[in-house]
Amino acid sequence: MSEQEKCTEASMRISWILSKHIKPFTDADIIKECMIEAGNALFDSKNDIMETIRNIQLSTSSNTRNTELLAKENHSNLIQPLSATGYYALATYG
């Protein structure tokens, strides 16, 4: 996996966590700042790890795009098995 692909995956995972906890995408800036501070404490600041962390795209627009991609993937993962099924039942609670 290339560095760019790893950064994209990290960005997607952070978007997923923010969405799961219903947090605004602007919180991604705080997450990145925390990652950089933790990395500075744990690793040499000239380390490749730190450079990779700095390259992770966590802007509001990239997080919105990531969430849309995750939603489309979840949708197709749900529709595929339902399309192959002859019958299914829905249950409501409440």
PDB file of C-alpha atoms in Angstrom:
ATOM      1  CA  MET A   1       0.000   0.000   0.000  1.00  0.00           C
ATOM      2  CA  SER A   2       1.389   3.412  -0.933  1.00  0.00           C
ATOM      3  CA  GLU A   3       1.676   6.269   1.558  1.00  0.00           C
ATOM      4  CA  GLN A   4      -1.175   8.082  -0.206  1.00  0.00           C
ATOM      5  CA  GLU A   5      -3.406   5.010   0.062  1.00  0.00           C
ATOM      6  CA  LYS A   6      -2.565   4.676   3.762  1.00  0.00           C
ATOM      7  CA  CYS A   7      -3.397   8.350   4.330  1.00  0.00           C
ATOM      8  CA  THR A   8      -6.696   7.915   2.493  1.00  0.00           C
ATOM      9  CA  GLU A   9      -7.562   4.866   4.592  1.00  0.00           C
ATOM     10  CA  ALA A  10      -6.720   6.763   7.798  1.00  0.00           C
ATOM     11  CA  SER A  11      -8.915   9.655   6.659  1.00  0.00           C
ATOM     12  CA  MET A  12     -11.782   7.245   5.904  1.00  0.00           C
ATOM     13  CA  ARG A  13     -11.464   5.589   9.302  1.00  0.00           C
ATOM     14  CA  ILE A  14     -11.516   8.949  11.086  1.00  0.00           C
ATOM     15  CA  SER A  15     -14.569  10.002   9.038  1.00  0.00           C
ATOM     16  CA  TRP A  16     -16.277   6.758  10.042  1.00  0.00           C
ATOM     17  CA  ILE A  17     -15.591   7.355  13.745  1.00  0.00           C
ATOM     18  CA  LEU A  18     -16.823  10.956  13.569  1.00  0.00           C
ATOM     19  CA  SER A  19     -19.999   9.841  11.777  1.00  0.00           C
ATOM     20  CA  LYS A  20     -20.579   6.956  14.172  1.00  0.00           C
ATOM     21  CA  HIS A  21     -20.403   9.312  17.148  1.00  0.00           C
ATOM     22  CA  ILE A  22     -22.408  12.026  15.346  1.00  0.00           C
ATOM     23  CA  LYS A  23     -19.562  14.523  15.683  1.00  0.00           C
ATOM     24  CA  PRO A  24     -19.005  17.439  13.313  1.00  0.00           C
ATOM     25  CA  PHE A  25     -16.310  17.031  10.697  1.00  0.00           C
ATOM     26  CA  THR A  26     -14.611  20.122  12.075  1.00  0.00           C
ATOM     27  CA  ASP A  27     -13.518  17.884  14.974  1.00  0.00           C
ATOM     28  CA  ALA A  28     -11.133  16.209  12.511  1.00  0.00           C
ATOM     29  CA  ASP A  29      -8.777  19.172  12.909  1.00  0.00           C
ATOM     30  CA  ILE A  30      -8.617  18.464  16.644  1.00  0.00           C
ATOM     31  CA  ILE A  31      -7.996  14.777  15.989  1.00  0.00           C
ATOM     32  CA  LYS A  32      -5.121  15.552  13.632  1.00  0.00           C
ATOM     33  CA  GLU A  33      -3.618  18.016  16.112  1.00  0.00           C
ATOM     34  CA  CYS A  34      -3.789  15.329  18.825  1.00  0.00           C
ATOM     35  CA  MET A  35      -2.196  12.751  16.498  1.00  0.00           C
ATOM     36  CA  ILE A  36       0.661  15.132  15.716  1.00  0.00           C
ATOM     37  CA  GLU A  37       1.244  15.939  19.391  1.00  0.00           C
ATOM     38  CA  ALA A  38       1.179  12.263  20.356  1.00  0.00           C
ATOM     39  CA  GLY A  39       3.490  11.442  17.461  1.00  0.00           C
ATOM     40  CA  ASN A  40       5.923  14.164  18.496  1.00  0.00           C
ATOM     41  CA  ALA A  41       6.015  12.677  21.993  1.00  0.00           C
ATOM     42  CA  LEU A  42       6.450   9.103  20.743  1.00  0.00           C
ATOM     43  CA  PHE A  43       8.605   9.458  17.626  1.00  0.00           C
ATOM     44  CA  ASP A  44      11.385  11.578  16.218  1.00  0.00           C
ATOM     45  CA  SER A  45       9.735  14.570  14.533  1.00  0.00           C
ATOM     46  CA  LYS A  46      11.750  13.855  11.361  1.00  0.00           C
ATOM     47  CA  ASN A  47      10.449  10.312  11.323  1.00  0.00           C
ATOM     48  CA  ASP A  48       8.499   8.997   8.303  1.00  0.00           C
ATOM     49  CA  ILE A  49       5.581   8.286  10.628  1.00  0.00           C
ATOM     50  CA  MET A  50       5.232  11.950  11.504  1.00  0.00           C
ATOM     51  CA  GLU A  51       5.435  12.990   7.857  1.00  0.00           C
ATOM     52  CA  THR A  52       2.689  10.497   6.991  1.00  0.00           C
ATOM     53  CA  ILE A  53       0.461  11.816   9.809  1.00  0.00           C
ATOM     54  CA  ARG A  54       0.919  15.355   8.504  1.00  0.00           C
ATOM     55  CA  ASN A  55      -0.151  14.180   5.021  1.00  0.00           C
ATOM     56  CA  ILE A  56      -3.526  12.808   6.157  1.00  0.00           C
ATOM     57  CA  GLN A  57      -6.305  14.899   4.611  1.00  0.00           C
ATOM     58  CA  LEU A  58      -8.916  15.730   7.237  1.00  0.00           C
ATOM     59  CA  SER A  59     -10.672  18.768   5.814  1.00  0.00           C
ATOM     60  CA  THR A  60     -14.433  19.078   6.129  1.00  0.00           C
ATOM     61  CA  SER A  61     -14.869  18.499   2.385  1.00  0.00           C
ATOM     62  CA  SER A  62     -12.730  15.340   2.355  1.00  0.00           C
ATOM     63  CA  ASN A  63     -14.599  13.991   5.399  1.00  0.00           C
ATOM     64  CA  THR A  64     -17.929  14.704   3.705  1.00  0.00           C
ATOM     65  CA  ARG A  65     -16.718  12.896   0.584  1.00  0.00           C
ATOM     66  CA  ASN A  66     -15.424   9.982   2.690  1.00  0.00           C
ATOM     67  CA  THR A  67     -18.764   9.654   4.462  1.00  0.00           C
ATOM     68  CA  GLU A  68     -20.610   9.669   1.137  1.00  0.00           C
ATOM     69  CA  LEU A  69     -18.314   6.896  -0.143  1.00  0.00           C
ATOM     70  CA  LEU A  70     -18.855   4.858   3.024  1.00  0.00           C
ATOM     71  CA  ALA A  71     -22.635   5.340   2.753  1.00  0.00           C
ATOM     72  CA  LYS A  72     -22.644   4.160  -0.880  1.00  0.00           C
ATOM     73  CA  GLU A  73     -20.569   1.111   0.037  1.00  0.00           C
ATOM     74  CA  ASN A  74     -22.887   0.273   2.944  1.00  0.00           C
ATOM     75  CA  HIS A  75     -25.896   0.717   0.657  1.00  0.00           C
ATOM     76  CA  SER A  76     -24.515  -1.650  -1.983  1.00  0.00           C
ATOM     77  CA  ASN A  77     -23.520  -4.158   0.720  1.00  0.00           C
ATOM     78  CA  LEU A  78     -27.125  -4.140   1.899  1.00  0.00           C
ATOM     79  CA  ILE A  79     -28.832  -4.132  -1.508  1.00  0.00           C
ATOM     80  CA  GLN A  80     -26.786  -6.987  -3.034  1.00  0.00           C
ATOM     81  CA  PRO A  81     -27.959  -9.719  -0.642  1.00  0.00           C
ATOM     82  CA  LEU A  82     -31.508  -8.343  -0.575  1.00  0.00           C
ATOM     83  CA  SER A  83     -31.670  -8.434  -4.374  1.00  0.00           C
ATOM     84  CA  ALA A  84     -30.675 -12.092  -4.404  1.00  0.00           C
ATOM     85  CA  THR A  85     -33.302 -13.021  -1.810  1.00  0.00           C
ATOM     86  CA  GLY A  86     -36.745 -14.102  -2.926  1.00  0.00           C
ATOM     87  CA  TYR A  87     -38.489 -13.021   0.272  1.00  0.00           C
ATOM     88  CA  TYR A  88     -37.720 -11.001   3.350  1.00  0.00           C
ATOM     89  CA  ALA A  89     -39.626  -9.633   6.300  1.00  0.00           C
ATOM     90  CA  LEU A  90     -39.445  -6.323   8.099  1.00  0.00           C
ATOM     91  CA  ALA A  91     -40.104  -6.014  11.811  1.00  0.00           C
ATOM     92  CA  THR A  92     -40.752  -2.827  13.712  1.00  0.00           C
ATOM     93  CA  TYR A  93     -40.170  -2.163  17.362  1.00  0.00           C
ATOM     94  CA  GLY A  94     -41.908   0.355  19.449  1.00  0.00           C
TER      95      GLY A  94
END
